[in-house]
């Protein structure tokens, strides 16, 4: 299945991209997205450790199952206000 | 822009547009204002970005939660996006209720919830127009 990873703030700045399409095997979870990203960009490891993930505009737990065409948003520590 | 909690327009105009009704005995307003310095470095502005659909949804939920927890008459939440100059209002939370206790509590609940969970990020721009680096970007820059 293929999901869209979406990035904001310093994750987007460091990656130089706002989104990436990535294919995962059936049964993959959102934490697999972080493992994949960390593998491709080891320099982001520390930042990804403190980032949260959202699917369909809701925060999800690491064991949340991915579905085809999901939009998975990486939410680095927020700093509004 | 969704429910309209996020805006690129200045919030100073909202200060003039307050109205109360006969039930209101208290109004508490929090303004978050851009400081002139961060970490000893002079600032020109902050630049805010958001994951807008999720930010609108989470602020809507915070407002609904506040209404469940306290008896409130009116709630206004507005957060700037884009460039916000030093001295300008970046966020405004206003709560009106019959008595001060629930107005203070709800206002605090709302601004704390925004700062903790809502996907909004700021970056700092120095007087030379160059972005100031922040560790992880989640320092109060």
PDB file of C-alpha atoms in Angstrom:
ATOM      1  CA  UNK A   1       0.000   0.000   0.000  1.00  0.00           C
ATOM      2  CA  UNK A   2       1.074   3.555  -0.583  1.00  0.00           C
ATOM      3  CA  UNK A   3       0.695   6.394   1.890  1.00  0.00           C
ATOM      4  CA  UNK A   4       1.500  10.060   1.722  1.00  0.00           C
ATOM      5  CA  UNK A   5       3.867  11.390   4.370  1.00  0.00           C
ATOM      6  CA  UNK A   6       3.351  15.098   5.026  1.00  0.00           C
ATOM      7  CA  UNK A   7       5.869  17.322   6.789  1.00  0.00           C
ATOM      8  CA  UNK A   8       5.753  20.666   8.527  1.00  0.00           C
ATOM      9  CA  UNK A   9       8.069  23.114  10.245  1.00  0.00           C
ATOM     10  CA  UNK A  10      11.612  21.993  10.937  1.00  0.00           C
ATOM     11  CA  UNK A  11      11.057  18.471   9.577  1.00  0.00           C
ATOM     12  CA  UNK A  12       9.993  19.959   6.250  1.00  0.00           C
ATOM     13  CA  UNK A  13      12.899  22.412   6.305  1.00  0.00           C
ATOM     14  CA  UNK A  14      15.416  19.673   6.982  1.00  0.00           C
ATOM     15  CA  UNK A  15      13.970  17.305   4.366  1.00  0.00           C
ATOM     16  CA  UNK A  16      13.535  19.992   1.761  1.00  0.00           C
ATOM     17  CA  UNK A  17      10.165  18.465   0.879  1.00  0.00           C
ATOM     18  CA  UNK A  18       6.606  18.924   2.052  1.00  0.00           C
ATOM     19  CA  UNK A  19       5.465  15.399   1.262  1.00  0.00           C
ATOM     20  CA  UNK A  20       6.626  12.020   0.059  1.00  0.00           C
ATOM     21  CA  UNK A  21       4.763   9.002  -1.287  1.00  0.00           C
ATOM     22  CA  UNK A  22       5.993   5.799   0.352  1.00  0.00           C
ATOM     23  CA  UNK A  23       4.982   2.166  -0.113  1.00  0.00           C
ATOM     24  CA  UNK A  24       4.714  -0.156   2.885  1.00  0.00           C
ATOM     25  CA  UNK A  25       3.728  -3.829   3.216  1.00  0.00           C
ATOM     26  CA  UNK A  26       0.269  -4.732   4.536  1.00  0.00           C
ATOM     27  CA  UNK A  27       0.138  -4.613   8.322  1.00  0.00           C
ATOM     28  CA  UNK A  28       2.526  -1.694   8.603  1.00  0.00           C
ATOM     29  CA  UNK A  29       1.890   0.850  11.344  1.00  0.00           C
ATOM     30  CA  UNK A  30       2.538   4.570  11.573  1.00  0.00           C
ATOM     31  CA  UNK A  31       5.672   3.851  13.595  1.00  0.00           C
ATOM     32  CA  UNK A  32       7.036   2.143  10.476  1.00  0.00           C
ATOM     33  CA  UNK A  33       6.849   5.557   8.810  1.00  0.00           C
ATOM     34  CA  UNK A  34       9.172   6.963  11.453  1.00  0.00           C
ATOM     35  CA  UNK A  35      11.531   3.980  11.127  1.00  0.00           C
ATOM     36  CA  UNK A  36      11.605   4.474   7.364  1.00  0.00           C
ATOM     37  CA  UNK A  37      12.253   8.201   7.675  1.00  0.00           C
ATOM     38  CA  UNK A  38      14.948   7.755  10.297  1.00  0.00           C
ATOM     39  CA  UNK A  39      16.659   5.177   8.108  1.00  0.00           C
ATOM     40  CA  UNK A  40      16.703   7.546   5.166  1.00  0.00           C
ATOM     41  CA  UNK A  41      17.590  10.636   7.208  1.00  0.00           C
ATOM     42  CA  UNK A  42      19.566   9.662  10.331  1.00  0.00           C
ATOM     43  CA  UNK A  43      20.164  13.328  11.109  1.00  0.00           C
ATOM     44  CA  UNK A  44      16.451  13.669  11.861  1.00  0.00           C
ATOM     45  CA  UNK A  45      16.434  10.877  14.461  1.00  0.00           C
ATOM     46  CA  UNK A  46      16.429  13.137  17.498  1.00  0.00           C
ATOM     47  CA  UNK A  47      13.682  15.355  16.091  1.00  0.00           C
ATOM     48  CA  UNK A  48      11.524  12.412  15.010  1.00  0.00           C
ATOM     49  CA  UNK A  49      11.771  10.920  18.509  1.00  0.00           C
ATOM     50  CA  UNK A  50       9.917  13.937  19.890  1.00  0.00           C
ATOM     51  CA  UNK A  51       7.469  14.242  16.985  1.00  0.00           C
ATOM     52  CA  UNK A  52       3.893  12.972  16.971  1.00  0.00           C
ATOM     53  CA  UNK A  53       1.953  11.499  14.067  1.00  0.00           C
ATOM     54  CA  UNK A  54      -1.500  12.308  12.807  1.00  0.00           C
ATOM     55  CA  UNK A  55      -3.812  10.492  10.402  1.00  0.00           C
ATOM     56  CA  UNK A  56      -6.959  12.162   9.126  1.00  0.00           C
ATOM     57  CA  UNK A  57      -6.327  15.203  11.301  1.00  0.00           C
ATOM     58  CA  UNK A  58      -6.150  13.191  14.534  1.00  0.00           C
ATOM     59  CA  UNK A  59      -3.137  12.249  16.623  1.00  0.00           C
ATOM     60  CA  UNK A  60      -2.605   8.476  16.513  1.00  0.00           C
ATOM     61  CA  UNK A  61      -0.619   6.023  18.623  1.00  0.00           C
ATOM     62  CA  UNK A  62       2.506   4.364  17.167  1.00  0.00           C
ATOM     63  CA  UNK A  63       0.691   1.051  16.635  1.00  0.00           C
ATOM     64  CA  UNK A  64      -2.010   2.635  14.469  1.00  0.00           C
ATOM     65  CA  UNK A  65      -2.402   0.511  11.328  1.00  0.00           C
ATOM     66  CA  UNK A  66      -1.765   2.167   7.993  1.00  0.00           C
ATOM     67  CA  UNK A  67      -4.332   1.957   5.226  1.00  0.00           C
ATOM     68  CA  UNK A  68      -3.790   2.514   1.551  1.00  0.00           C
ATOM     69  CA  UNK A  69      -3.887   6.206   0.575  1.00  0.00           C
ATOM     70  CA  UNK A  70      -3.613   7.397   4.182  1.00  0.00           C
ATOM     71  CA  UNK A  71      -2.160  10.837   4.730  1.00  0.00           C
ATOM     72  CA  UNK A  72       0.291  10.561   7.612  1.00  0.00           C
ATOM     73  CA  UNK A  73       1.411  13.896   9.011  1.00  0.00           C
ATOM     74  CA  UNK A  74       4.591  14.222  11.044  1.00  0.00           C
ATOM     75  CA  UNK A  75       3.986  16.775  13.803  1.00  0.00           C
ATOM     76  CA  UNK A  76       7.211  18.071  15.358  1.00  0.00           C
ATOM     77  CA  UNK A  77       6.867  19.755  18.768  1.00  0.00           C
ATOM     78  CA  UNK A  78       4.321  22.507  18.356  1.00  0.00           C
ATOM     79  CA  UNK A  79       5.106  26.126  19.217  1.00  0.00           C
ATOM     80  CA  UNK A  80       1.942  28.139  18.707  1.00  0.00           C
ATOM     81  CA  UNK A  81       0.760  30.917  20.992  1.00  0.00           C
TER      82      UNK A  81
ATOM     83  CA  UNK B   1     -10.314  29.001   6.394  1.00  0.00           C
ATOM     84  CA  UNK B   2     -12.198  26.232   8.240  1.00  0.00           C
ATOM     85  CA  UNK B   3     -13.829  27.410  11.418  1.00  0.00           C
ATOM     86  CA  UNK B   4     -11.929  30.665  11.257  1.00  0.00           C
ATOM     87  CA  UNK B   5      -9.747  30.331  14.326  1.00  0.00           C
ATOM     88  CA  UNK B   6      -6.675  30.895  12.155  1.00  0.00           C
ATOM     89  CA  UNK B   7      -6.143  34.133  10.298  1.00  0.00           C
ATOM     90  CA  UNK B   8      -3.469  36.095   8.507  1.00  0.00           C
ATOM     91  CA  UNK B   9      -5.222  39.361   9.405  1.00  0.00           C
ATOM     92  CA  UNK B  10      -4.078  41.486  12.368  1.00  0.00           C
ATOM     93  CA  UNK B  11      -5.937  40.720  15.598  1.00  0.00           C
ATOM     94  CA  UNK B  12      -5.774  44.261  16.902  1.00  0.00           C
ATOM     95  CA  UNK B  13      -9.150  44.952  15.261  1.00  0.00           C
ATOM     96  CA  UNK B  14     -10.731  42.180  17.351  1.00  0.00           C
ATOM     97  CA  UNK B  15      -9.889  44.148  20.492  1.00  0.00           C
ATOM     98  CA  UNK B  16     -12.338  46.852  19.440  1.00  0.00           C
ATOM     99  CA  UNK B  17     -15.112  44.414  18.635  1.00  0.00           C
ATOM    100  CA  UNK B  18     -15.990  43.193  22.084  1.00  0.00           C
ATOM    101  CA  UNK B  19     -19.564  43.052  23.164  1.00  0.00           C
ATOM    102  CA  UNK B  20     -21.204  41.815  26.310  1.00  0.00           C
ATOM    103  CA  UNK B  21     -24.741  40.954  27.194  1.00  0.00           C
ATOM    104  CA  UNK B  22     -26.597  41.327  30.447  1.00  0.00           C
ATOM    105  CA  UNK B  23     -25.600  37.894  31.693  1.00  0.00           C
ATOM    106  CA  UNK B  24     -21.861  38.630  31.626  1.00  0.00           C
ATOM    107  CA  UNK B  25     -20.284  39.455  34.931  1.00  0.00           C
ATOM    108  CA  UNK B  26     -16.737  38.597  33.888  1.00  0.00           C
ATOM    109  CA  UNK B  27     -14.540  38.775  30.845  1.00  0.00           C
ATOM    110  CA  UNK B  28     -11.006  37.383  30.743  1.00  0.00           C
ATOM    111  CA  UNK B  29      -8.815  38.025  27.733  1.00  0.00           C
ATOM    112  CA  UNK B  30      -5.377  36.601  27.038  1.00  0.00           C
ATOM    113  CA  UNK B  31      -3.152  38.186  24.398  1.00  0.00           C
ATOM    114  CA  UNK B  32       0.033  36.513  23.249  1.00  0.00           C
ATOM    115  CA  UNK B  33       2.357  39.240  21.950  1.00  0.00           C
ATOM    116  CA  UNK B  34       5.565  38.941  19.946  1.00  0.00           C
ATOM    117  CA  UNK B  35       8.557  39.939  22.088  1.00  0.00           C
ATOM    118  CA  UNK B  36      11.364  42.095  20.696  1.00  0.00           C
ATOM    119  CA  UNK B  37      14.115  39.669  21.732  1.00  0.00           C
ATOM    120  CA  UNK B  38      14.491  35.932  21.950  1.00  0.00           C
ATOM    121  CA  UNK B  39      17.514  34.446  23.678  1.00  0.00           C
ATOM    122  CA  UNK B  40      19.152  37.854  23.677  1.00  0.00           C
ATOM    123  CA  UNK B  41      18.793  38.241  19.918  1.00  0.00           C
ATOM    124  CA  UNK B  42      16.699  41.051  18.442  1.00  0.00           C
ATOM    125  CA  UNK B  43      13.730  39.961  16.366  1.00  0.00           C
ATOM    126  CA  UNK B  44      11.985  41.459  13.395  1.00  0.00           C
ATOM    127  CA  UNK B  45       9.038  39.106  13.468  1.00  0.00           C
ATOM    128  CA  UNK B  46       7.803  35.609  14.020  1.00  0.00           C
ATOM    129  CA  UNK B  47       6.449  33.543  11.151  1.00  0.00           C
ATOM    130  CA  UNK B  48       3.660  31.111  12.038  1.00  0.00           C
ATOM    131  CA  UNK B  49       2.596  28.098  10.006  1.00  0.00           C
ATOM    132  CA  UNK B  50      -0.043  25.487  10.790  1.00  0.00           C
ATOM    133  CA  UNK B  51      -1.426  22.200   9.619  1.00  0.00           C
ATOM    134  CA  UNK B  52      -4.606  24.136   9.122  1.00  0.00           C
ATOM    135  CA  UNK B  53      -7.423  21.559   8.946  1.00  0.00           C
ATOM    136  CA  UNK B  54      -6.138  19.761  12.031  1.00  0.00           C
ATOM    137  CA  UNK B  55      -5.425  22.987  13.904  1.00  0.00           C
ATOM    138  CA  UNK B  56      -8.961  24.256  13.251  1.00  0.00           C
ATOM    139  CA  UNK B  57     -10.405  20.934  14.365  1.00  0.00           C
ATOM    140  CA  UNK B  58      -8.366  20.759  17.577  1.00  0.00           C
ATOM    141  CA  UNK B  59      -9.180  24.347  18.554  1.00  0.00           C
ATOM    142  CA  UNK B  60     -12.873  23.606  17.893  1.00  0.00           C
ATOM    143  CA  UNK B  61     -12.572  20.628  20.238  1.00  0.00           C
ATOM    144  CA  UNK B  62     -10.850  22.712  22.937  1.00  0.00           C
ATOM    145  CA  UNK B  63     -13.678  25.247  22.735  1.00  0.00           C
ATOM    146  CA  UNK B  64     -16.280  22.464  22.993  1.00  0.00           C
ATOM    147  CA  UNK B  65     -14.429  20.934  25.959  1.00  0.00           C
ATOM    148  CA  UNK B  66     -14.313  24.306  27.702  1.00  0.00           C
ATOM    149  CA  UNK B  67     -18.061  24.706  27.221  1.00  0.00           C
ATOM    150  CA  UNK B  68     -18.617  21.243  28.701  1.00  0.00           C
ATOM    151  CA  UNK B  69     -16.484  21.984  31.749  1.00  0.00           C
ATOM    152  CA  UNK B  70     -17.634  25.484  32.597  1.00  0.00           C
ATOM    153  CA  UNK B  71     -20.713  27.615  32.143  1.00  0.00           C
ATOM    154  CA  UNK B  72     -19.531  30.125  29.543  1.00  0.00           C
ATOM    155  CA  UNK B  73     -21.402  32.680  27.490  1.00  0.00           C
ATOM    156  CA  UNK B  74     -18.959  33.584  24.773  1.00  0.00           C
ATOM    157  CA  UNK B  75     -15.567  32.307  23.617  1.00  0.00           C
ATOM    158  CA  UNK B  76     -13.323  33.912  21.021  1.00  0.00           C
ATOM    159  CA  UNK B  77     -10.103  32.236  19.884  1.00  0.00           C
ATOM    160  CA  UNK B  78      -7.981  33.686  17.091  1.00  0.00           C
ATOM    161  CA  UNK B  79      -4.431  32.776  16.091  1.00  0.00           C
ATOM    162  CA  UNK B  80      -2.312  34.562  13.502  1.00  0.00           C
ATOM    163  CA  UNK B  81      -0.535  32.773  10.657  1.00  0.00           C
ATOM    164  CA  UNK B  82       2.267  34.165   8.526  1.00  0.00           C
ATOM    165  CA  UNK B  83       4.467  37.067   9.587  1.00  0.00           C
ATOM    166  CA  UNK B  84       3.655  38.711  12.900  1.00  0.00           C
ATOM    167  CA  UNK B  85       5.778  41.746  13.769  1.00  0.00           C
ATOM    168  CA  UNK B  86       7.263  42.519  17.170  1.00  0.00           C
ATOM    169  CA  UNK B  87       4.584  44.026  19.402  1.00  0.00           C
ATOM    170  CA  UNK B  88       1.693  42.537  17.452  1.00  0.00           C
ATOM    171  CA  UNK B  89      -0.813  40.080  18.861  1.00  0.00           C
ATOM    172  CA  UNK B  90      -0.128  36.494  17.797  1.00  0.00           C
ATOM    173  CA  UNK B  91      -2.985  34.855  19.682  1.00  0.00           C
ATOM    174  CA  UNK B  92      -6.150  36.101  21.362  1.00  0.00           C
ATOM    175  CA  UNK B  93      -8.383  34.137  23.747  1.00  0.00           C
ATOM    176  CA  UNK B  94     -11.442  35.847  25.242  1.00  0.00           C
ATOM    177  CA  UNK B  95     -13.972  34.247  27.558  1.00  0.00           C
ATOM    178  CA  UNK B  96     -17.142  35.770  28.986  1.00  0.00           C
ATOM    179  CA  UNK B  97     -19.156  34.238  31.783  1.00  0.00           C
ATOM    180  CA  UNK B  98     -21.271  35.138  34.765  1.00  0.00           C
ATOM    181  CA  UNK B  99     -18.389  34.956  37.256  1.00  0.00           C
ATOM    182  CA  UNK B 100     -14.622  35.310  37.179  1.00  0.00           C
ATOM    183  CA  UNK B 101     -13.687  31.810  38.303  1.00  0.00           C
ATOM    184  CA  UNK B 102     -14.926  30.034  35.198  1.00  0.00           C
ATOM    185  CA  UNK B 103     -13.684  32.793  32.890  1.00  0.00           C
ATOM    186  CA  UNK B 104     -10.128  32.621  34.280  1.00  0.00           C
ATOM    187  CA  UNK B 105     -10.122  28.809  34.300  1.00  0.00           C
ATOM    188  CA  UNK B 106     -11.459  28.443  30.775  1.00  0.00           C
ATOM    189  CA  UNK B 107      -9.108  31.072  29.346  1.00  0.00           C
ATOM    190  CA  UNK B 108      -6.135  29.284  30.905  1.00  0.00           C
ATOM    191  CA  UNK B 109      -7.383  25.902  29.678  1.00  0.00           C
ATOM    192  CA  UNK B 110      -7.739  27.194  26.124  1.00  0.00           C
ATOM    193  CA  UNK B 111      -4.345  28.888  25.779  1.00  0.00           C
ATOM    194  CA  UNK B 112      -2.570  25.971  27.472  1.00  0.00           C
ATOM    195  CA  UNK B 113      -4.308  23.513  25.136  1.00  0.00           C
ATOM    196  CA  UNK B 114      -3.357  25.558  22.095  1.00  0.00           C
ATOM    197  CA  UNK B 115       0.286  25.684  23.122  1.00  0.00           C
ATOM    198  CA  UNK B 116       0.420  21.990  23.955  1.00  0.00           C
ATOM    199  CA  UNK B 117      -1.466  20.222  21.177  1.00  0.00           C
ATOM    200  CA  UNK B 118      -2.488  22.393  18.254  1.00  0.00           C
ATOM    201  CA  UNK B 119      -0.215  21.935  15.197  1.00  0.00           C
ATOM    202  CA  UNK B 120       1.025  25.497  14.861  1.00  0.00           C
ATOM    203  CA  UNK B 121       4.712  26.347  14.614  1.00  0.00           C
ATOM    204  CA  UNK B 122       6.638  29.563  14.792  1.00  0.00           C
ATOM    205  CA  UNK B 123      10.018  30.478  13.432  1.00  0.00           C
ATOM    206  CA  UNK B 124      11.951  33.601  14.339  1.00  0.00           C
ATOM    207  CA  UNK B 125      13.340  36.120  11.880  1.00  0.00           C
ATOM    208  CA  UNK B 126      16.147  38.428  13.042  1.00  0.00           C
ATOM    209  CA  UNK B 127      16.532  42.108  12.247  1.00  0.00           C
ATOM    210  CA  UNK B 128      18.770  41.203   9.304  1.00  0.00           C
ATOM    211  CA  UNK B 129      15.910  39.206   7.806  1.00  0.00           C
ATOM    212  CA  UNK B 130      17.673  35.916   8.435  1.00  0.00           C
ATOM    213  CA  UNK B 131      15.881  33.071  10.173  1.00  0.00           C
ATOM    214  CA  UNK B 132      17.222  32.451  13.663  1.00  0.00           C
ATOM    215  CA  UNK B 133      18.146  28.864  14.320  1.00  0.00           C
ATOM    216  CA  UNK B 134      16.480  27.213  17.292  1.00  0.00           C
ATOM    217  CA  UNK B 135      17.278  23.839  18.789  1.00  0.00           C
ATOM    218  CA  UNK B 136      14.540  21.618  17.336  1.00  0.00           C
ATOM    219  CA  UNK B 137      12.564  24.741  16.633  1.00  0.00           C
ATOM    220  CA  UNK B 138      10.427  24.078  19.675  1.00  0.00           C
ATOM    221  CA  UNK B 139      12.291  26.409  21.952  1.00  0.00           C
ATOM    222  CA  UNK B 140      10.275  29.536  22.671  1.00  0.00           C
ATOM    223  CA  UNK B 141      11.746  31.354  19.734  1.00  0.00           C
TER     224      UNK B 141
END
